[in-house]
PDB file of C-alpha atoms and ligand atoms in Angstrom:
ATOM      1  CA  MET A   1     -19.199 -17.122  -9.313  1.00 35.00           C
ATOM      2  CA  GLN A   2     -20.586 -15.196 -12.159  1.00 36.00           C
ATOM      3  CA  SER A   3     -18.599 -12.179 -13.239  1.00 38.00           C
ATOM      4  CA  GLU A   4     -20.828  -9.261 -14.234  1.00 42.00           C
ATOM      5  CA  ALA A   5     -19.701  -6.262 -16.210  1.00 44.00           C
ATOM      6  CA  VAL A   6     -19.068  -3.306 -13.963  1.00 45.00           C
ATOM      7  CA  PRO A   7     -21.769  -0.748 -14.597  1.00 47.00           C
ATOM      8  CA  ARG A   8     -20.494   2.748 -15.539  1.00 57.00           C
ATOM      9  CA  ALA A   9     -20.410   5.564 -13.084  1.00 90.00           C
ATOM     10  CA  LEU A  10     -20.179   3.609  -9.851  1.00 97.00           C
ATOM     11  CA  HIS A  11     -20.113   5.370  -6.466  1.00 98.00           C
ATOM     12  CA  ALA A  12     -17.079   4.376  -4.392  1.00 98.00           C
ATOM     13  CA  GLY A  13     -16.377   5.514  -0.862  1.00 98.00           C
ATOM     14  CA  ILE A  14     -12.980   5.307   0.881  1.00 98.00           C
ATOM     15  CA  ILE A  15     -12.113   5.492   4.558  1.00 98.00           C
ATOM     16  CA  MET A  16      -8.594   6.764   4.197  1.00 98.00           C
ATOM     17  CA  ASP A  17      -7.004   5.109   7.255  1.00 98.00           C
ATOM     18  CA  GLY A  18      -3.342   4.604   8.167  1.00 98.00           C
ATOM     19  CA  ASN A  19      -1.730   8.010   7.697  1.00 98.00           C
ATOM     20  CA  GLY A  20      -0.558   8.203  11.272  1.00 98.00           C
ATOM     21  CA  ARG A  21       0.864   4.712  11.360  1.00 98.00           C
ATOM     22  CA  TRP A  22       2.521   5.197   7.965  1.00 98.00           C
ATOM     23  CA  ALA A  23       4.360   8.203   9.355  1.00 98.00           C
ATOM     24  CA  THR A  24       5.185   6.693  12.735  1.00 98.00           C
ATOM     25  CA  GLN A  25       6.675   3.593  11.048  1.00 98.00           C
ATOM     26  CA  ARG A  26       9.095   5.928   9.289  1.00 98.00           C
ATOM     27  CA  GLY A  27       9.989   7.962  12.364  1.00 98.00           C
ATOM     28  CA  LEU A  28       8.067  10.971  11.006  1.00 98.00           C
ATOM     29  CA  PRO A  29       5.413  13.132  12.666  1.00 97.00           C
ATOM     30  CA  ARG A  30       1.816  12.023  12.001  1.00 98.00           C
ATOM     31  CA  LEU A  31       1.196  15.131   9.931  1.00 98.00           C
ATOM     32  CA  ALA A  32       3.727  13.896   7.398  1.00 98.00           C
ATOM     33  CA  GLY A  33       1.390  10.916   6.769  1.00 98.00           C
ATOM     34  CA  HIS A  34      -1.506  13.326   6.182  1.00 98.00           C
ATOM     35  CA  HIS A  35       0.609  15.321   3.736  1.00 98.00           C
ATOM     36  CA  ARG A  36       1.376  12.139   1.779  1.00 98.00           C
ATOM     37  CA  GLY A  37      -2.289  11.279   2.022  1.00 98.00           C
ATOM     38  CA  VAL A  38      -3.107  14.315  -0.100  1.00 98.00           C
ATOM     39  CA  GLU A  39      -0.977  12.924  -2.926  1.00 98.00           C
ATOM     40  CA  ALA A  40      -2.829   9.599  -2.604  1.00 98.00           C
ATOM     41  CA  ILE A  41      -6.106  11.472  -2.961  1.00 98.00           C
ATOM     42  CA  ARG A  42      -4.850  13.110  -6.214  1.00 98.00           C
ATOM     43  CA  ARG A  43      -3.698   9.956  -7.895  1.00 98.00           C
ATOM     44  CA  THR A  44      -6.661   7.837  -6.711  1.00 98.00           C
ATOM     45  CA  ALA A  45      -9.231  10.388  -7.837  1.00 98.00           C
ATOM     46  CA  GLU A  46      -7.602  10.801 -11.216  1.00 98.00           C
ATOM     47  CA  ALA A  47      -7.735   7.014 -11.824  1.00 98.00           C
ATOM     48  CA  CYS A  48     -11.451   6.841 -11.135  1.00 98.00           C
ATOM     49  CA  PRO A  49     -13.099   7.774 -14.515  1.00 97.00           C
ATOM     50  CA  ASP A  50     -11.081   5.084 -16.416  1.00 97.00           C
ATOM     51  CA  LEU A  51     -12.081   2.491 -13.796  1.00 97.00           C
ATOM     52  CA  GLY A  52     -15.808   3.236 -14.213  1.00 97.00           C
ATOM     53  CA  ILE A  53     -16.163   5.247 -11.024  1.00 98.00           C
ATOM     54  CA  GLY A  54     -18.187   8.426 -11.470  1.00 98.00           C
ATOM     55  CA  THR A  55     -18.534   9.397  -7.814  1.00 98.00           C
ATOM     56  CA  LEU A  56     -15.874   9.114  -5.176  1.00 98.00           C
ATOM     57  CA  THR A  57     -16.599   9.992  -1.562  1.00 98.00           C
ATOM     58  CA  LEU A  58     -13.574  10.297   0.750  1.00 98.00           C
ATOM     59  CA  TYR A  59     -13.603  10.424   4.519  1.00 98.00           C
ATOM     60  CA  ALA A  60     -11.095  13.144   5.398  1.00 98.00           C
ATOM     61  CA  PHE A  61     -12.157  14.328   8.850  1.00 98.00           C
ATOM     62  CA  SER A  62     -14.862  12.967  11.071  1.00 98.00           C
ATOM     63  CA  ALA A  63     -16.908  14.887  13.630  1.00 98.00           C
ATOM     64  CA  ASP A  64     -15.121  12.772  16.253  1.00 98.00           C
ATOM     65  CA  ASN A  65     -11.684  13.781  14.947  1.00 98.00           C
ATOM     66  CA  TRP A  66     -11.941  17.098  16.832  1.00 98.00           C
ATOM     67  CA  GLN A  67     -10.871  15.051  19.866  1.00 98.00           C
ATOM     68  CA  ARG A  68      -7.357  14.637  18.437  1.00 97.00           C
ATOM     69  CA  PRO A  69      -4.495  16.803  19.742  1.00 97.00           C
ATOM     70  CA  ALA A  70      -4.841  20.465  18.715  1.00 98.00           C
ATOM     71  CA  GLU A  71      -1.627  20.304  16.720  1.00 97.00           C
ATOM     72  CA  GLU A  72      -2.928  17.440  14.531  1.00 98.00           C
ATOM     73  CA  VAL A  73      -6.332  19.047  14.047  1.00 98.00           C
ATOM     74  CA  GLY A  74      -4.722  22.397  13.127  1.00 98.00           C
ATOM     75  CA  GLY A  75      -2.391  20.642  10.687  1.00 98.00           C
ATOM     76  CA  LEU A  76      -5.297  18.876   9.040  1.00 98.00           C
ATOM     77  CA  MET A  77      -7.201  22.208   8.723  1.00 98.00           C
ATOM     78  CA  ARG A  78      -4.138  23.827   7.168  1.00 98.00           C
ATOM     79  CA  LEU A  79      -3.898  20.976   4.741  1.00 98.00           C
ATOM     80  CA  LEU A  80      -7.515  21.340   3.810  1.00 98.00           C
ATOM     81  CA  ARG A  81      -6.998  25.049   3.209  1.00 98.00           C
ATOM     82  CA  SER A  82      -3.945  24.462   1.032  1.00 98.00           C
ATOM     83  CA  TYR A  83      -5.714  21.577  -0.794  1.00 98.00           C
ATOM     84  CA  LEU A  84      -8.524  23.946  -1.758  1.00 98.00           C
ATOM     85  CA  ARG A  85      -6.140  26.678  -2.796  1.00 97.00           C
ATOM     86  CA  ASN A  86      -3.714  24.443  -4.771  1.00 97.00           C
ATOM     87  CA  GLU A  87      -5.922  21.756  -6.250  1.00 98.00           C
ATOM     88  CA  THR A  88      -8.938  23.630  -7.556  1.00 98.00           C
ATOM     89  CA  GLN A  89      -7.453  24.470 -10.909  1.00 98.00           C
ATOM     90  CA  ARG A  90      -6.253  20.944 -11.448  1.00 98.00           C
ATOM     91  CA  LEU A  91      -9.650  19.533 -10.464  1.00 98.00           C
ATOM     92  CA  ALA A  92     -11.395  21.835 -12.933  1.00 98.00           C
ATOM     93  CA  ARG A  93      -8.889  20.885 -15.682  1.00 98.00           C
ATOM     94  CA  THR A  94      -9.443  17.181 -15.080  1.00 97.00           C
ATOM     95  CA  GLY A  95     -13.267  17.493 -15.241  1.00 97.00           C
ATOM     96  CA  THR A  96     -13.652  16.892 -11.535  1.00 97.00           C
ATOM     97  CA  ARG A  97     -16.542  18.443  -9.599  1.00 98.00           C
ATOM     98  CA  LEU A  98     -15.694  18.936  -5.939  1.00 98.00           C
ATOM     99  CA  SER A  99     -18.250  18.868  -3.121  1.00 98.00           C
ATOM    100  CA  VAL A 100     -17.342  19.072   0.545  1.00 98.00           C
ATOM    101  CA  VAL A 101     -19.780  17.196   2.777  1.00 98.00           C
ATOM    102  CA  GLY A 102     -20.365  17.807   6.418  1.00 98.00           C
ATOM    103  CA  ARG A 103     -20.759  20.685   8.868  1.00 97.00           C
ATOM    104  CA  ARG A 104     -19.129  23.966   7.952  1.00 98.00           C
ATOM    105  CA  ASP A 105     -19.969  26.090  10.992  1.00 97.00           C
ATOM    106  CA  ARG A 106     -17.169  24.644  13.122  1.00 98.00           C
ATOM    107  CA  LEU A 107     -14.471  25.021  10.518  1.00 98.00           C
ATOM    108  CA  PRO A 108     -11.783  27.727  10.956  1.00 98.00           C
ATOM    109  CA  ASP A 109     -12.350  31.166   9.515  1.00 97.00           C
ATOM    110  CA  GLY A 110     -11.950  31.388   5.783  1.00 97.00           C
ATOM    111  CA  ILE A 111     -12.365  27.671   5.033  1.00 98.00           C
ATOM    112  CA  PRO A 112     -16.132  27.712   4.402  1.00 98.00           C
ATOM    113  CA  GLN A 113     -15.538  30.445   1.923  1.00 98.00           C
ATOM    114  CA  ALA A 114     -12.662  28.579   0.289  1.00 98.00           C
ATOM    115  CA  ILE A 115     -14.936  25.507   0.015  1.00 98.00           C
ATOM    116  CA  ALA A 116     -17.733  27.521  -1.610  1.00 98.00           C
ATOM    117  CA  ALA A 117     -15.239  29.030  -4.108  1.00 98.00           C
ATOM    118  CA  ALA A 118     -13.741  25.620  -5.010  1.00 98.00           C
ATOM    119  CA  GLU A 119     -17.171  24.118  -5.483  1.00 98.00           C
ATOM    120  CA  ALA A 120     -18.216  26.960  -7.711  1.00 98.00           C
ATOM    121  CA  ALA A 121     -15.027  26.825  -9.760  1.00 98.00           C
ATOM    122  CA  THR A 122     -15.426  23.084 -10.354  1.00 98.00           C
ATOM    123  CA  ALA A 123     -19.199  22.876 -10.819  1.00 97.00           C
ATOM    124  CA  ALA A 124     -19.018  22.129 -14.536  1.00 97.00           C
ATOM    125  CA  GLY A 125     -16.909  18.968 -13.976  1.00 97.00           C
ATOM    126  CA  SER A 126     -18.605  15.906 -15.388  1.00 96.00           C
ATOM    127  CA  ARG A 127     -15.935  13.167 -15.419  1.00 97.00           C
ATOM    128  CA  LEU A 128     -15.837  12.650 -11.678  1.00 97.00           C
ATOM    129  CA  HIS A 129     -17.856  13.904  -8.710  1.00 97.00           C
ATOM    130  CA  LEU A 130     -15.283  14.055  -5.827  1.00 98.00           C
ATOM    131  CA  ARG A 131     -16.988  14.382  -2.454  1.00 98.00           C
ATOM    132  CA  ILE A 132     -14.715  15.021   0.471  1.00 98.00           C
ATOM    133  CA  CYS A 133     -16.229  14.548   3.951  1.00 98.00           C
ATOM    134  CA  VAL A 134     -15.007  17.055   6.503  1.00 98.00           C
ATOM    135  CA  ASP A 135     -16.438  17.358  10.031  1.00 98.00           C
ATOM    136  CA  TYR A 136     -18.763  14.584   8.933  1.00 98.00           C
ATOM    137  CA  SER A 137     -20.806  12.084  10.911  1.00 98.00           C
ATOM    138  CA  ALA A 138     -23.242   9.759   9.190  1.00 98.00           C
ATOM    139  CA  ARG A 139     -25.422   9.547  12.342  1.00 98.00           C
ATOM    140  CA  ASP A 140     -25.576  13.387  12.558  1.00 97.00           C
ATOM    141  CA  ALA A 141     -26.481  13.481   8.872  1.00 97.00           C
ATOM    142  CA  ILE A 142     -29.404  11.137   9.557  1.00 96.00           C
ATOM    143  CA  ILE A 143     -30.504  13.267  12.549  1.00 95.00           C
ATOM    144  CA  ALA A 144     -30.260  16.424  10.440  1.00 93.00           C
ATOM    145  CA  ALA A 145     -32.389  14.839   7.701  1.00 93.00           C
ATOM    146  CA  ALA A 146     -35.022  13.835  10.298  1.00 91.00           C
ATOM    147  CA  GLN A 147     -35.056  17.403  11.613  1.00 90.00           C
ATOM    148  CA  ARG A 148     -35.639  18.769   8.090  1.00 86.00           C
ATOM    149  CA  LEU A 149     -38.727  16.644   7.593  1.00 84.00           C
ATOM    150  CA  GLN A 150     -41.839  18.761   7.312  1.00 74.00           C
ATOM    151  CA  SER A 151     -44.203  15.781   7.398  1.00 69.00           C
ATOM    152  CA  GLN A 152     -43.928  12.008   7.402  1.00 67.00           C
ATOM    153  CA  GLU A 153     -46.310  11.695   4.470  1.00 73.00           C
ATOM    154  CA  ASP A 154     -44.996   9.822   1.421  1.00 80.00           C
ATOM    155  CA  LEU A 155     -41.636   9.307   3.159  1.00 85.00           C
ATOM    156  CA  THR A 156     -39.685   6.711   1.208  1.00 90.00           C
ATOM    157  CA  ARG A 157     -36.176   5.300   1.246  1.00 93.00           C
ATOM    158  CA  GLU A 158     -35.498   7.504  -1.780  1.00 93.00           C
ATOM    159  CA  SER A 159     -36.902  10.776  -0.465  1.00 91.00           C
ATOM    160  CA  PHE A 160     -35.349  10.334   3.003  1.00 92.00           C
ATOM    161  CA  GLY A 161     -32.037   9.178   1.471  1.00 94.00           C
ATOM    162  CA  ALA A 162     -31.898  12.369  -0.635  1.00 93.00           C
ATOM    163  CA  LEU A 163     -32.187  14.367   2.657  1.00 93.00           C
ATOM    164  CA  VAL A 164     -29.496  12.267   4.381  1.00 95.00           C
ATOM    165  CA  ALA A 165     -27.039  12.420   1.498  1.00 96.00           C
ATOM    166  CA  GLY A 166     -27.489  16.184   0.772  1.00 92.00           C
ATOM    167  CA  ALA A 167     -26.872  17.722  -2.682  1.00 92.00           C
ATOM    168  CA  MET A 168     -25.653  14.931  -4.938  1.00 95.00           C
ATOM    169  CA  HIS A 169     -25.779  16.872  -8.206  1.00 95.00           C
ATOM    170  CA  GLY A 170     -27.110  13.783 -10.042  1.00 92.00           C
ATOM    171  CA  SER A 171     -24.701  11.352  -8.405  1.00 95.00           C
ATOM    172  CA  PRO A 172     -26.191   8.198  -6.945  1.00 95.00           C
ATOM    173  CA  VAL A 173     -26.829   8.243  -3.237  1.00 96.00           C
ATOM    174  CA  ASP A 174     -26.123   4.549  -2.787  1.00 97.00           C
ATOM    175  CA  VAL A 175     -22.435   3.567  -2.442  1.00 97.00           C
ATOM    176  CA  ASP A 176     -21.491   0.525  -4.517  1.00 97.00           C
ATOM    177  CA  LEU A 177     -18.037  -0.124  -3.208  1.00 98.00           C
ATOM    178  CA  LEU A 178     -16.742   0.933   0.167  1.00 98.00           C
ATOM    179  CA  ILE A 179     -12.922   0.668   0.718  1.00 98.00           C
ATOM    180  CA  ARG A 180     -11.081   1.039   3.964  1.00 98.00           C
ATOM    181  CA  THR A 181      -7.301   1.184   3.986  1.00 98.00           C
ATOM    182  CA  GLY A 182      -4.993   0.653   6.972  1.00 98.00           C
ATOM    183  CA  GLY A 183      -6.068  -2.856   8.046  1.00 98.00           C
ATOM    184  CA  GLU A 184      -8.997  -1.971  10.321  1.00 98.00           C
ATOM    185  CA  GLN A 185     -12.396  -3.357   9.508  1.00 98.00           C
ATOM    186  CA  ARG A 186     -15.106  -0.934  10.701  1.00 98.00           C
ATOM    187  CA  LEU A 187     -17.356   1.793   9.270  1.00 98.00           C
ATOM    188  CA  SER A 188     -16.532   4.569  11.825  1.00 98.00           C
ATOM    189  CA  ASP A 189     -19.773   6.522  11.193  1.00 98.00           C
ATOM    190  CA  PHE A 190     -19.184   6.818   7.420  1.00 98.00           C
ATOM    191  CA  MET A 191     -22.211   6.891   5.050  1.00 98.00           C
ATOM    192  CA  LEU A 192     -24.250   4.473   7.158  1.00 98.00           C
ATOM    193  CA  TRP A 193     -27.366   5.110   5.122  1.00 97.00           C
ATOM    194  CA  GLU A 194     -25.732   5.219   1.685  1.00 98.00           C
ATOM    195  CA  ALA A 195     -23.696   2.062   2.210  1.00 98.00           C
ATOM    196  CA  ALA A 196     -26.743  -0.166   2.996  1.00 97.00           C
ATOM    197  CA  TYR A 197     -25.832  -2.543   0.109  1.00 97.00           C
ATOM    198  CA  ALA A 198     -22.205  -1.498  -0.465  1.00 98.00           C
ATOM    199  CA  GLU A 199     -19.676  -4.190  -1.207  1.00 98.00           C
ATOM    200  CA  LEU A 200     -16.960  -3.858   1.455  1.00 98.00           C
ATOM    201  CA  HIS A 201     -13.236  -4.013   0.597  1.00 98.00           C
ATOM    202  CA  PHE A 202     -10.624  -3.929   3.369  1.00 98.00           C
ATOM    203  CA  THR A 203      -6.927  -3.642   2.604  1.00 98.00           C
ATOM    204  CA  GLU A 204      -3.797  -3.589   4.734  1.00 98.00           C
ATOM    205  CA  ARG A 205      -2.373  -0.842   2.488  1.00 98.00           C
ATOM    206  CA  MET A 206      -1.829   2.376   4.427  1.00 98.00           C
ATOM    207  CA  TRP A 207      -3.595   5.345   2.731  1.00 98.00           C
ATOM    208  CA  PRO A 208      -0.356   7.244   1.789  1.00 98.00           C
ATOM    209  CA  ASP A 209       0.706   4.224  -0.261  1.00 98.00           C
ATOM    210  CA  PHE A 210      -2.652   3.634  -1.915  1.00 98.00           C
ATOM    211  CA  GLY A 211      -3.016   4.371  -5.568  1.00 98.00           C
ATOM    212  CA  PRO A 212      -4.506   3.399  -8.947  1.00 98.00           C
ATOM    213  CA  ASP A 213      -3.282  -0.248  -8.777  1.00 98.00           C
ATOM    214  CA  ASP A 214      -4.984  -0.733  -5.452  1.00 98.00           C
ATOM    215  CA  LEU A 215      -8.170   0.823  -6.704  1.00 98.00           C
ATOM    216  CA  ALA A 216      -8.066  -1.339  -9.803  1.00 98.00           C
ATOM    217  CA  ALA A 217      -7.630  -4.431  -7.574  1.00 98.00           C
ATOM    218  CA  ALA A 218     -10.623  -3.437  -5.434  1.00 98.00           C
ATOM    219  CA  MET A 219     -12.693  -2.882  -8.625  1.00 98.00           C
ATOM    220  CA  ALA A 220     -11.642  -6.248  -9.982  1.00 97.00           C
ATOM    221  CA  GLU A 221     -12.783  -7.926  -6.792  1.00 97.00           C
ATOM    222  CA  PHE A 222     -16.011  -5.846  -6.866  1.00 97.00           C
ATOM    223  CA  ALA A 223     -16.722  -7.145 -10.437  1.00 95.00           C
ATOM    224  CA  ARG A 224     -16.443 -10.737  -9.144  1.00 94.00           C
ATOM    225  CA  ARG A 225     -19.004 -10.186  -6.382  1.00 94.00           C
ATOM    226  CA  GLU A 226     -22.574 -11.240  -6.950  1.00 93.00           C
ATOM    227  CA  ARG A 227     -24.867  -8.419  -5.795  1.00 93.00           C
ATOM    228  CA  ARG A 228     -28.348  -9.680  -4.847  1.00 93.00           C
ATOM    229  CA  PHE A 229     -29.753  -6.650  -2.873  1.00 93.00           C
ATOM    230  CA  GLY A 230     -31.641  -9.096  -0.704  1.00 91.00           C
ATOM    231  CA  GLY A 231     -33.092 -11.076  -3.628  1.00 94.00           C
ATOM    232  CA  LEU A 232     -31.946 -14.359  -5.069  1.00 91.00           C
ATOM    233  CA  LYS A 233     -29.347 -15.156  -7.635  1.00 80.00           C
ATOM    234  CA  ALA A 234     -30.909 -15.345 -11.128  1.00 68.00           C
ATOM    235  CA  PRO A 235     -30.920 -19.084 -12.134  1.00 63.00           C
ATOM    236  CA  ALA A 236     -28.280 -19.904 -14.789  1.00 63.00           C
ATOM    237  CA  VAL A 237     -30.812 -22.191 -16.507  1.00 63.00           C
ATOM    238  CA  PRO A 238     -34.549 -21.201 -16.687  1.00 57.00           C
ATOM    239  CA  ALA A 239     -36.637 -23.512 -14.474  1.00 54.00           C
ATOM    240  CA  ALA A 240     -38.678 -26.094 -16.446  1.00 53.00           C
ATOM    241  CA  ALA A 241     -42.304 -25.125 -16.827  1.00 44.00           C
TER     242      ALA A 241
HETATM  243  C1  FPP B 301      -7.029   8.523   9.187  1.00 94.50           C
HETATM  244  O1  FPP B 301      -5.750   8.033   9.422  1.00 94.50           O
HETATM  245  C2  FPP B 301      -6.949   9.718   8.354  1.00 94.50           C
HETATM  246  C3  FPP B 301      -7.341  10.931   8.763  1.00 94.50           C
HETATM  247  C4  FPP B 301      -8.038  11.129  10.029  1.00 94.50           C
HETATM  248  C5  FPP B 301      -7.184  12.092   7.923  1.00 94.50           C
HETATM  249  C6  FPP B 301      -7.236  11.860   6.454  1.00 94.50           C
HETATM  250  C7  FPP B 301      -6.689  13.001   5.783  1.00 94.50           C
HETATM  251  C8  FPP B 301      -6.026  13.003   4.621  1.00 94.50           C
HETATM  252  C9  FPP B 301      -5.961  11.802   3.740  1.00 94.50           C
HETATM  253  C10 FPP B 301      -5.390  14.244   4.077  1.00 94.50           C
HETATM  254  C11 FPP B 301      -6.204  15.457   4.291  1.00 94.50           C
HETATM  255  C12 FPP B 301      -7.091  15.686   3.145  1.00 94.50           C
HETATM  256  C13 FPP B 301      -7.567  16.831   2.878  1.00 94.50           C
HETATM  257  C14 FPP B 301      -8.385  16.979   1.628  1.00 94.50           C
HETATM  258  C15 FPP B 301      -7.283  17.939   3.694  1.00 94.50           C
HETATM  259  P1  FPP B 301      -5.219   8.109  10.876  1.00 94.50           P
HETATM  260  O2  FPP B 301      -4.528   9.377  11.121  1.00 94.50           O
HETATM  261  O3  FPP B 301      -6.242   7.794  11.850  1.00 94.50           O
HETATM  262  O4  FPP B 301      -4.160   6.904  10.853  1.00 94.50           O
HETATM  263  P2  FPP B 301      -3.749   5.887  11.974  1.00 94.50           P
HETATM  264  O5  FPP B 301      -4.979   4.987  12.140  1.00 94.50           O
HETATM  265  O6  FPP B 301      -2.626   5.222  11.369  1.00 94.50           O
HETATM  266  O7  FPP B 301      -3.445   6.666  13.200  1.00 94.50           O
END
């Protein structure tokens, strides 16, 4: 299998699964796993630029996660609030631009304002675009894009994709590498449009244990994949005339 150089500024997505099991296996409340998950976010994001990843989209809270017990939902919202409060300076210092993707109208009071403030404070970051999906559903994003259409004229994959993905600030809409931790192998309504040609990487590692070494391993496997985008592999030797 041919090994191609990894292009710069890849877009990686991660379904951060396994927080609850990580905690339960240690006799801890599930929220303890989510707390440790925030540390995994920090170390994973900070490893991205050196691995050639320019955009990292993380799945933190799905539109279906509202069904979880109120205590867990409340804990996750408190964690989001403290993340925005405590991490913004560090994100700005490390050249990280933060965007929060998903609905904001159902988030608890104060959080939409905190998101807007964190986004504004990190808007100059150019080493990494960190996108965190909260109250996010890929299918709802596709429906919302369809509703925003004024007319079907000159609708292309590119123009519709821009509506689905929302403000990308120059980042690529398409995901190159999609990672899911925690041993499950499904997409769970995450970036269904953007991941059309993503390479998939599933790992047994629980998210709280994930870090730069795991990301580097996923990138090494990605570099060995042959991406054809529906075409054919280029022949190693030119065909005889
Ligand atoms: C999935 O694991 C994880 C979540 C639903 C939450 C992810 C949240 C974080 C990593 C921390 C919060 C981040 C911010 C920025 C606030 P699970 O709970 O479904 O795990 P399980 O499959 O083992 O039960």
